[in-house]
XYZ file of C-alpha atoms in Angstrom:
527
model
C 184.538 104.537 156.683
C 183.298 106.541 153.820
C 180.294 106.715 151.681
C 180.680 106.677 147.544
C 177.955 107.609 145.866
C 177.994 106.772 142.056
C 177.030 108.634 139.186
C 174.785 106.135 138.107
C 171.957 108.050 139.393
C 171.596 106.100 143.116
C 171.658 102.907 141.272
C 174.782 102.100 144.116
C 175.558 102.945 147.303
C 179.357 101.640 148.662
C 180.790 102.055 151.783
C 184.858 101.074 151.697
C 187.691 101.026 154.373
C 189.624 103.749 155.975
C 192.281 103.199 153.573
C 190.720 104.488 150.541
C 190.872 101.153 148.591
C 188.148 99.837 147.143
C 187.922 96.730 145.985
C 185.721 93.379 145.854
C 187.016 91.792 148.870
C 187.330 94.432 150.819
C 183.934 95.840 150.090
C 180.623 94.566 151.899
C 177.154 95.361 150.418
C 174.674 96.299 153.042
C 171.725 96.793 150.822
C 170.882 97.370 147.122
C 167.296 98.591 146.443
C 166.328 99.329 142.442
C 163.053 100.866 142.314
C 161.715 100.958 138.733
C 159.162 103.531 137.266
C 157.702 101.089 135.240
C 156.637 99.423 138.397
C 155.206 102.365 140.609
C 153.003 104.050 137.847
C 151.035 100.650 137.534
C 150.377 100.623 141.144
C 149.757 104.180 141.576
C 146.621 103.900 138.983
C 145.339 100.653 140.592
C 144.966 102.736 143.923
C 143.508 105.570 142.012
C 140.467 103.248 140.599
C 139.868 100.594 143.324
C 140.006 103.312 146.315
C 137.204 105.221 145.132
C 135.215 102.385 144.373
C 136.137 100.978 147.848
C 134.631 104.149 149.523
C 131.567 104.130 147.573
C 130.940 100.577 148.060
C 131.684 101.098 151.999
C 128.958 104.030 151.915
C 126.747 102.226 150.585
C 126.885 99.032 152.940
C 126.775 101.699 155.538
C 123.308 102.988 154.526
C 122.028 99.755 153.823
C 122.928 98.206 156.655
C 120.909 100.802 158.508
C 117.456 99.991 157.257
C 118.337 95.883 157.040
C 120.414 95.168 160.075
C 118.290 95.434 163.405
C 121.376 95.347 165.501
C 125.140 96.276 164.710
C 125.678 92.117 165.421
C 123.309 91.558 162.178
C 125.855 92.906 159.891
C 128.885 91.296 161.250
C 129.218 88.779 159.015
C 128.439 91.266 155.763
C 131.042 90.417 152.958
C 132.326 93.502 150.959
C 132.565 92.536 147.679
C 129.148 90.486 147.983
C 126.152 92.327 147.703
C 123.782 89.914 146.508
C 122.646 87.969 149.367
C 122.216 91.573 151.310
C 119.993 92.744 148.198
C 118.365 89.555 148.585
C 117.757 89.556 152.512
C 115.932 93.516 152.032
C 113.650 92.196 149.677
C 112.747 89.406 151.507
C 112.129 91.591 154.804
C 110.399 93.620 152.668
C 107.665 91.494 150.967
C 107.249 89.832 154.241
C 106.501 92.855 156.109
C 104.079 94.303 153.044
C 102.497 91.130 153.173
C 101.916 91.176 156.787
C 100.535 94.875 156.608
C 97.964 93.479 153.711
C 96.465 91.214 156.102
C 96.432 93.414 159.021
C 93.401 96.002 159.520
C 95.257 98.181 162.028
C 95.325 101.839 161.064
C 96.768 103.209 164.503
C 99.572 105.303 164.071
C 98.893 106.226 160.972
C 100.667 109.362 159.029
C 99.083 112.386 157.947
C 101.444 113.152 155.099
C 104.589 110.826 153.512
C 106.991 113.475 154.684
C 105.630 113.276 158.078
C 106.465 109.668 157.685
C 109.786 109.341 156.366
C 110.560 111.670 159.354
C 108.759 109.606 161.833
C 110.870 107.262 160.924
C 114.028 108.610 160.753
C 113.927 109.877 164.264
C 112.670 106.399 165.852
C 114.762 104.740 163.468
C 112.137 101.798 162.934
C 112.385 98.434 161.049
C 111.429 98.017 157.544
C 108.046 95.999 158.958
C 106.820 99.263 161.093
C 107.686 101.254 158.185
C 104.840 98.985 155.689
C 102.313 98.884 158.394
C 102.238 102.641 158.617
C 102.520 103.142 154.881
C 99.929 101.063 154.361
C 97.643 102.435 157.007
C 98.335 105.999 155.751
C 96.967 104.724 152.367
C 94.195 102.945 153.266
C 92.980 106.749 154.650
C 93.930 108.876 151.547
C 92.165 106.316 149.384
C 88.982 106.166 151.687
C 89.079 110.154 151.510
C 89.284 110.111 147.964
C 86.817 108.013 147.453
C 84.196 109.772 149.978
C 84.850 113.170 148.020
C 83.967 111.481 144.955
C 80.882 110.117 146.065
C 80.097 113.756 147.543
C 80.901 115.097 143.939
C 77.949 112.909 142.055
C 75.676 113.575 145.062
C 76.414 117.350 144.399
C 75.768 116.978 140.622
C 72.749 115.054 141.209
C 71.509 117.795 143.468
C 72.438 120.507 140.499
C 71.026 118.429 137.855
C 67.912 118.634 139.278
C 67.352 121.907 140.576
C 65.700 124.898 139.209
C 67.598 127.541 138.229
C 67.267 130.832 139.566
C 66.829 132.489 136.312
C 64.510 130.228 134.723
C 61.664 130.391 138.223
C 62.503 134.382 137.627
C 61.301 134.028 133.979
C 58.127 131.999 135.051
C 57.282 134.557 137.870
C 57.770 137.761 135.285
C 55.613 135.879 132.283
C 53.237 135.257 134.751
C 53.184 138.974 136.064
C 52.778 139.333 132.331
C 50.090 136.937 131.810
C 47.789 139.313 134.311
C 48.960 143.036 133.266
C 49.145 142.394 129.084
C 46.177 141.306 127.555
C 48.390 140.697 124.585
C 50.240 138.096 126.299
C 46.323 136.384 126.972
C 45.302 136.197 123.968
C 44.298 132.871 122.094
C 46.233 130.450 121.077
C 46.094 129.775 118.517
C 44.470 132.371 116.751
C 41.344 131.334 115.998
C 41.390 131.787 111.785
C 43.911 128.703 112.095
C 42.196 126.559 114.884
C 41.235 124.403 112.206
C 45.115 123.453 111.738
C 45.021 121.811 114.764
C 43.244 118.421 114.031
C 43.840 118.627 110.162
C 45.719 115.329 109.572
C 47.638 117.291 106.326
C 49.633 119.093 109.023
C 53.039 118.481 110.510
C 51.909 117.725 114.536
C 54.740 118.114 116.903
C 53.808 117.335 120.405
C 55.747 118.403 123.658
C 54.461 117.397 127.383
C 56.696 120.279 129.421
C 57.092 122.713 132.146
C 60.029 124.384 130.874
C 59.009 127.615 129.298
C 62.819 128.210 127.830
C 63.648 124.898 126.824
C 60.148 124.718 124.975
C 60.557 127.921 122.973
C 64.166 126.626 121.792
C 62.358 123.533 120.862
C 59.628 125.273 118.858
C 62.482 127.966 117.275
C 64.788 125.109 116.341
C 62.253 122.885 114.480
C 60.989 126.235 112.939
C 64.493 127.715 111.775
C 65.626 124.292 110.164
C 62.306 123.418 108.780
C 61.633 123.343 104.681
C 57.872 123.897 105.049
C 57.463 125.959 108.083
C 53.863 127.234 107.822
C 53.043 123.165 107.589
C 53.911 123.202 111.703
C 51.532 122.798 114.649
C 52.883 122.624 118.082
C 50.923 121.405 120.620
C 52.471 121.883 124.513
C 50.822 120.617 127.281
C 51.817 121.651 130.287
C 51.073 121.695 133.964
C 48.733 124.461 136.287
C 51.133 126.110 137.684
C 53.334 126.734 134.393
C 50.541 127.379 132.107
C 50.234 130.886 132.194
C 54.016 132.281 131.885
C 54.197 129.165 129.091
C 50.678 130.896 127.204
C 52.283 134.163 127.957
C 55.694 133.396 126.068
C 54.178 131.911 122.682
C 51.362 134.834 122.717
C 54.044 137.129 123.034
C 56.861 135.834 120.694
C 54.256 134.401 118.116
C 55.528 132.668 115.366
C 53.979 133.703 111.896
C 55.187 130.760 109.613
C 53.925 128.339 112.482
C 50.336 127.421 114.759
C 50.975 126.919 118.515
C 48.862 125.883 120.500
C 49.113 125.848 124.794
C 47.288 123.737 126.879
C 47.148 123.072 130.593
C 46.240 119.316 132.333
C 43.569 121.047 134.381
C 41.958 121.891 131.135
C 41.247 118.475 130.147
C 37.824 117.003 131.031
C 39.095 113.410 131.337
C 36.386 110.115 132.542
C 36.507 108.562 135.875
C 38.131 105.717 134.657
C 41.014 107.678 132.979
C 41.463 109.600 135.936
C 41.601 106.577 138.570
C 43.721 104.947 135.973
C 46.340 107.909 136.225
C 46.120 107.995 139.762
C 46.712 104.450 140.015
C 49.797 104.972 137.517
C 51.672 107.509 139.690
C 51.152 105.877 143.057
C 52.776 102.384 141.420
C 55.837 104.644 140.343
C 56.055 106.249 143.470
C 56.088 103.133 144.921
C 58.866 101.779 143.019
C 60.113 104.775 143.424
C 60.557 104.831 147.508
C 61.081 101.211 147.196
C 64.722 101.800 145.090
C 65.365 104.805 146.740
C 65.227 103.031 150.528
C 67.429 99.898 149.042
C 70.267 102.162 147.898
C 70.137 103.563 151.426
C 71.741 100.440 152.269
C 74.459 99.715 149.311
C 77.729 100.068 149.884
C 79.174 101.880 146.577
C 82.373 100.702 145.167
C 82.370 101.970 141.860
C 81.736 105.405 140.442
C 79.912 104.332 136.980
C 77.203 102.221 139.675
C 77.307 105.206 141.656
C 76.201 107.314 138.834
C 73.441 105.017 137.114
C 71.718 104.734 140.654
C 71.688 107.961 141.440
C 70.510 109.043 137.616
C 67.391 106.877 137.828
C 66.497 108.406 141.135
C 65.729 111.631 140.037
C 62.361 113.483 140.797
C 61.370 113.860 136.936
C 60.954 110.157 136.955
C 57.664 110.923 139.759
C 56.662 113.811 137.198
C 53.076 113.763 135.866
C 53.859 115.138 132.374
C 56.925 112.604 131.798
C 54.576 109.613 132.438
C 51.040 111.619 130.589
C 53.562 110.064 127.681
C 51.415 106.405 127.231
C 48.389 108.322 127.466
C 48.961 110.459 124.209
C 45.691 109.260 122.511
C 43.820 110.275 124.888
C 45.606 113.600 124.789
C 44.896 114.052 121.381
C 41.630 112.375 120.160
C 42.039 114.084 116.973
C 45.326 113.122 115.744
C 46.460 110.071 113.503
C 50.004 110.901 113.247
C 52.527 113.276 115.107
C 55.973 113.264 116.402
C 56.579 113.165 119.791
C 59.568 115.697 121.106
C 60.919 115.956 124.291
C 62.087 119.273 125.974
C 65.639 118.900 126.456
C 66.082 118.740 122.217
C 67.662 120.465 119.623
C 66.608 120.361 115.975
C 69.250 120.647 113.642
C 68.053 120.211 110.077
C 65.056 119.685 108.780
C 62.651 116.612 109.572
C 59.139 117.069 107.656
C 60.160 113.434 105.897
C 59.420 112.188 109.043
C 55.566 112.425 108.762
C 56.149 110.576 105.477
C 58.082 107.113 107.074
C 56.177 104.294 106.499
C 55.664 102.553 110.134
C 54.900 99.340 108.499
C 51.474 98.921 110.880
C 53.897 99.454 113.815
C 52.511 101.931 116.583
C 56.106 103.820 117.242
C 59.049 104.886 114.983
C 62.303 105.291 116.498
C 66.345 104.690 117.074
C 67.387 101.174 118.212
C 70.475 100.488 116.130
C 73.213 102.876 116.170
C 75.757 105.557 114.332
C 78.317 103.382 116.936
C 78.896 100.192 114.720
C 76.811 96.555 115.156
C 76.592 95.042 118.855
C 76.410 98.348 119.777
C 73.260 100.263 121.515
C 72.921 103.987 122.061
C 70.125 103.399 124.510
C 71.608 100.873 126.188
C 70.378 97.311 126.538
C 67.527 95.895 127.884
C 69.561 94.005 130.971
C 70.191 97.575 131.870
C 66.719 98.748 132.508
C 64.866 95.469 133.550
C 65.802 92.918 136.211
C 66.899 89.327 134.900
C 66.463 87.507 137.675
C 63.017 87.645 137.833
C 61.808 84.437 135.890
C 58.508 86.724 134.245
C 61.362 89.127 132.751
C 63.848 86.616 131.685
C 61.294 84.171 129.619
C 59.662 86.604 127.923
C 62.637 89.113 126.803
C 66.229 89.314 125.502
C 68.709 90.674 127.671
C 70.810 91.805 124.792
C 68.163 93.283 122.848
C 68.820 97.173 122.486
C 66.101 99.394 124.202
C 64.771 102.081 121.516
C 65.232 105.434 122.507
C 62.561 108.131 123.914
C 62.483 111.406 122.833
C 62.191 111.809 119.623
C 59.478 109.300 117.928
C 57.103 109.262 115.307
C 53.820 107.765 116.813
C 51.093 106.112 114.364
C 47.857 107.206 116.698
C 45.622 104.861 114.896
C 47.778 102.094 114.666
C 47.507 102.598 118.719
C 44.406 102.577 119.037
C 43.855 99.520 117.514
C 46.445 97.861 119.854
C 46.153 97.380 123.643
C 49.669 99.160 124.529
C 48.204 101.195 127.345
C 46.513 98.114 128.844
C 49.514 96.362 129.187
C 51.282 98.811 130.090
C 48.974 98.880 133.726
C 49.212 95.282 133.653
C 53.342 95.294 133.967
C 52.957 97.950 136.591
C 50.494 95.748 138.180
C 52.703 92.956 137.728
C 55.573 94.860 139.668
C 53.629 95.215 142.331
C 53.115 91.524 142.902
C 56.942 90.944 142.291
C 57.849 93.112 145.181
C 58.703 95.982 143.083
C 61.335 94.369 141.219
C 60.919 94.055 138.359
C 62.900 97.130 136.683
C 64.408 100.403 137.916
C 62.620 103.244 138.678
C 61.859 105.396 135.062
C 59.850 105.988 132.100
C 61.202 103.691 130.257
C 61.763 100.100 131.309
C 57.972 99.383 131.619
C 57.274 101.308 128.001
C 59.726 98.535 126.482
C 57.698 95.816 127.926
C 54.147 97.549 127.071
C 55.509 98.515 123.451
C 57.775 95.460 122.576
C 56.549 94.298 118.937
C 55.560 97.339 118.356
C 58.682 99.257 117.400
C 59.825 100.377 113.769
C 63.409 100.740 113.602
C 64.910 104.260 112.073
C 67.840 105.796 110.611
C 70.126 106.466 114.034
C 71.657 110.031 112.137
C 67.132 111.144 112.879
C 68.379 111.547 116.697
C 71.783 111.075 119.170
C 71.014 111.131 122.577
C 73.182 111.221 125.554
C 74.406 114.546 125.502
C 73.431 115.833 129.115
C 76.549 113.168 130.493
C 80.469 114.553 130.492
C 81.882 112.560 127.567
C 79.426 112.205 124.927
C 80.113 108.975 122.885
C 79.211 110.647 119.651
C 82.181 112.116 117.572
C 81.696 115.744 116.150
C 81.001 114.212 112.412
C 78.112 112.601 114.011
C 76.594 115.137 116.034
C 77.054 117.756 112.710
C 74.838 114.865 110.902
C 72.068 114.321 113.035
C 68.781 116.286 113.209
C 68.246 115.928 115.832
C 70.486 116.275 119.061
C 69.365 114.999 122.697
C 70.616 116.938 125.747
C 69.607 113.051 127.955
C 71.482 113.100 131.251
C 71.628 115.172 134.174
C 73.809 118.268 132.163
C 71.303 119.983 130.592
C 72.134 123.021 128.835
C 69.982 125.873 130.711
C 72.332 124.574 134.171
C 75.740 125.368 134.665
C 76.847 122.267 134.689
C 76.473 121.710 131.052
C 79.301 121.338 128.776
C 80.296 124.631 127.499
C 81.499 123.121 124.001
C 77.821 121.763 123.626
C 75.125 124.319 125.178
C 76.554 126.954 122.395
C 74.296 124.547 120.103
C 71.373 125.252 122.150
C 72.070 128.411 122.643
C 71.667 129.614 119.294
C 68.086 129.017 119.472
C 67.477 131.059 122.898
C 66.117 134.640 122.455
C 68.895 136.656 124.575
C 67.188 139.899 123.189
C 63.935 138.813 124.691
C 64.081 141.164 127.777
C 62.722 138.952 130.234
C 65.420 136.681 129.521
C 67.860 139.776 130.087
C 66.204 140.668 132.836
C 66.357 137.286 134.207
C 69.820 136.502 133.273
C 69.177 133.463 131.908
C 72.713 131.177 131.293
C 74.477 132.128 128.081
């Protein structure tokens, strides 16, 4: 037999006889195969797409079945192609087990770190459900941490805020070193060819209740620097025993020529019986309502910080201060005066405010900011609901929980328009009053039982006279505003002589504090 191959490029394949002859009878076909190249490129690029996307979808079941199936029998009947009701069945294991972990309080077991997780459970090879009950657990931890160290960081600034710095009791203890070695620094105050300025109602009166010997002088230098009639000033500071020598020491010192100072010290006041049991009686009621608050937030379980903050605020020791509360006894203070504006310590005067002698109160006792820079509805001493308590029926029928509180601090007080008023008696009734409610009746402060004793009272100024609130982190008043206003209120626990005051802030009070004094260099008093 032989083999014949034809030229036709192995499109044939014969195999003949022995005899050579070819032919169709004599020749038997024992296979014909045509293989096109039309045909095998198709199929070669088919393969070439749907093997890699075989692989990739086998990988993928792989992993997947690993955190879904529980056991290699789970996945047995997993179709290849059909992914959806294995995308379905993880989410449903999933939200069944976070669910379960919501409602569970266990936190055994719980992870330090996630990577100390994701490890633990790559080595035990867990379910999805142990996975979401140590998640969870592990959260529940970092978010009580979190919220412990920010408790601990308002405790902390409440404990700055009311501190002393070192520098300022240095500058007390070498003015009052001063006070006994410089007879210049004892000398009268003021001088006596302009005592008569100090109850001469054609004089600017500026009163200041303090024991803050630095924050007093920047008060005095500010209002002086920005004034248009300087020499029509006359400061009067009152100020406690202990202070009143370094504070007589710094204004004898550093006298001011275009303006009258004058220093005076509680124990130099020759007060009545009455007054003084009054006073007494005062303080102890504050003190009271004082512990009372204090003891009852003892108890609270804190779950906000901006709750956090407010309680703490209100429980700070100037609120038991003598001179702070000396505030609804200004008459008696100064028998002598008609008019004066009251300032507090913590201020800055920026321009110049001798109009405000000239306001007409319209018979009201007190001048001062209730509406605001801040647009209507909108209070920049907060409301009243803030200060007094609602739920006590004597509060709620007789005031407006919306109504905004004026602000203290900067006020222009009509003395006779006082005196013909009962405002301090009713003041002592309300704390009286608070006292029979349990204690009650308002938070511990100044202020919530001077807008009861003073309500009616109040004449309502322009809000660009004073902006308060700058002793908190995020002032609400835009630069424009704070520019504008004369004057500028350091309220809050951030005042400018601590180090936690805002840098971009204190530089306006700093301007007013006499680095070249050397006391203050030797002091090294916060720049």
């Amino acid at each position: 037999m032989k083999f014949y191959i034809s030229t036709a490029g192995l499109k044939r394949v014969t195999i003949s006889n022995s005899n050579g002859v070819s032919g169709k009878g004599s020749t038997k076909t024992a296979a014909t195969r045509r293989i096109s190249s039309r045909t095998v490129l198709p199929v070669v690029l088919v393969l070439a797409i749907v093997l890699p996307f075989l692989f990739v979808r086998v990988a993928f079941l792989v992993l997947e079945s690993a955190t879904v199936c529980y056991s290699p029998f789970d996945c047995i009947g997993w179709k290849l192609f059909g992914g959806s009701d294995t995308s379905l069945k993880l989410g449903e294991e999933l939200t069944r087990a976070l669910v379960e972990a919501k409602e569970s309080n266990s936190n055994e077991g719980s992870s330090e770190s996630f990577n100390e997780l994701v490890k633990e459970m790559t080595l035990k090879r867990q379910d999805i459900k142990a996975f979401a009950f140590k998640t969870k657990a592990m959260l529940s931890r970092m978010e009580r941490k979190v919220q412990s160290a920010k408790h601990r960081e308002l405790v902390y600034w409440h404990l700055a805020s009311n501190g002393i710095p070192k520098s300022l009791h240095c500058l007390c203890l070498k003015l009052a070193e001063e006070y006994t070695v410089n007879s210049m620094a004892r000398s009268r105050l003021p001088p006596p060819e302009y005592a008569s300025r100090l109850s001469d109602p054609s004089f600017h009166h500026v009163v200041l209740l303090t024991d803050n010997v630095l924050a007093a002088s920047v008060v005095v230098s500010s209002t002086v620097k920005n004034s248009a009639i300087p020499d029509k000033l006359v400061f009067h500071i009152v100020t406690d025993k202990k202070t009143y020598t370094p504070m007589h020491a710094w204004f004898a010192i550093n006298t001011i020529k275009s303006a009258v100072v004058e220093v005076k010290g509680l124990h130099q006041y020759d007060w009545s019986q009455e007054v003084n049991f009054r006073v007494k009686e005062m303080l102890e009621i504050h003190r009271l309502i004082w512990s009372h608050y204090s003891n009852n937030l003892k108890e609270e379980d804190f779950e906000y910080e901006g709750k956090y903050t407010r309680d703490l605020q209100v429980l700070s020791p100037s609120y038991l201060s003598l001179l702070n509360h000396l505030r609804i006894y200004i008459p008696e203070l100064f028998p002598d005066l008609n008019k004066m504006l009251f300032l507090d310590d913590d201020v800055v005067v920026q321009h110049d405010i001798s109009s405000l002698w000239d306001l007409d109160l319209s018979g009201k006792v007190v001048g001062a900011v209730v509406d605001s820079w801040c647009g209507e509805n909108c209070c920049p001493g907060r409301k009243y609901r803030d200060y007094l308590n609602f739920s006590q029926p004597i509060i709620s029928s007789h005031f407006d929980h919306d109504h905004c509180a004026w602000l203290y601090g900067m006020n222009v007080f009509d003395i006779e328009a006082w005196r013909r008023t009962n405002i301090t008696t009713a003041y002592h009734k309300w704390l009286k009053q608070s006292l029979k409610s349990g204690l009650a009746l308002w938070k511990p402060g100044i202020l919530p039982p001077t807008l009861l004793a003073f309500d009616g009272h109040v004449h309502p100024i322009d809000p660009l006279w004073y902006v308060a609130g700058l002793g908190y982190e995020s002032p609400q008043a835009s630069r424009e505003v704070l520019k504008a206003a004369a004057v500028l209120h350091f309220s809050g626990p951030a005042k400018p002589w601590l180090e936690i005051g805002l840098p971009e802030i204190r530089s306006v009070w700093n301007e007013h504090v006499n680095f070249s004094n050397k006391f203050v260099r030797k002091c090294r008093v916060l720049g």
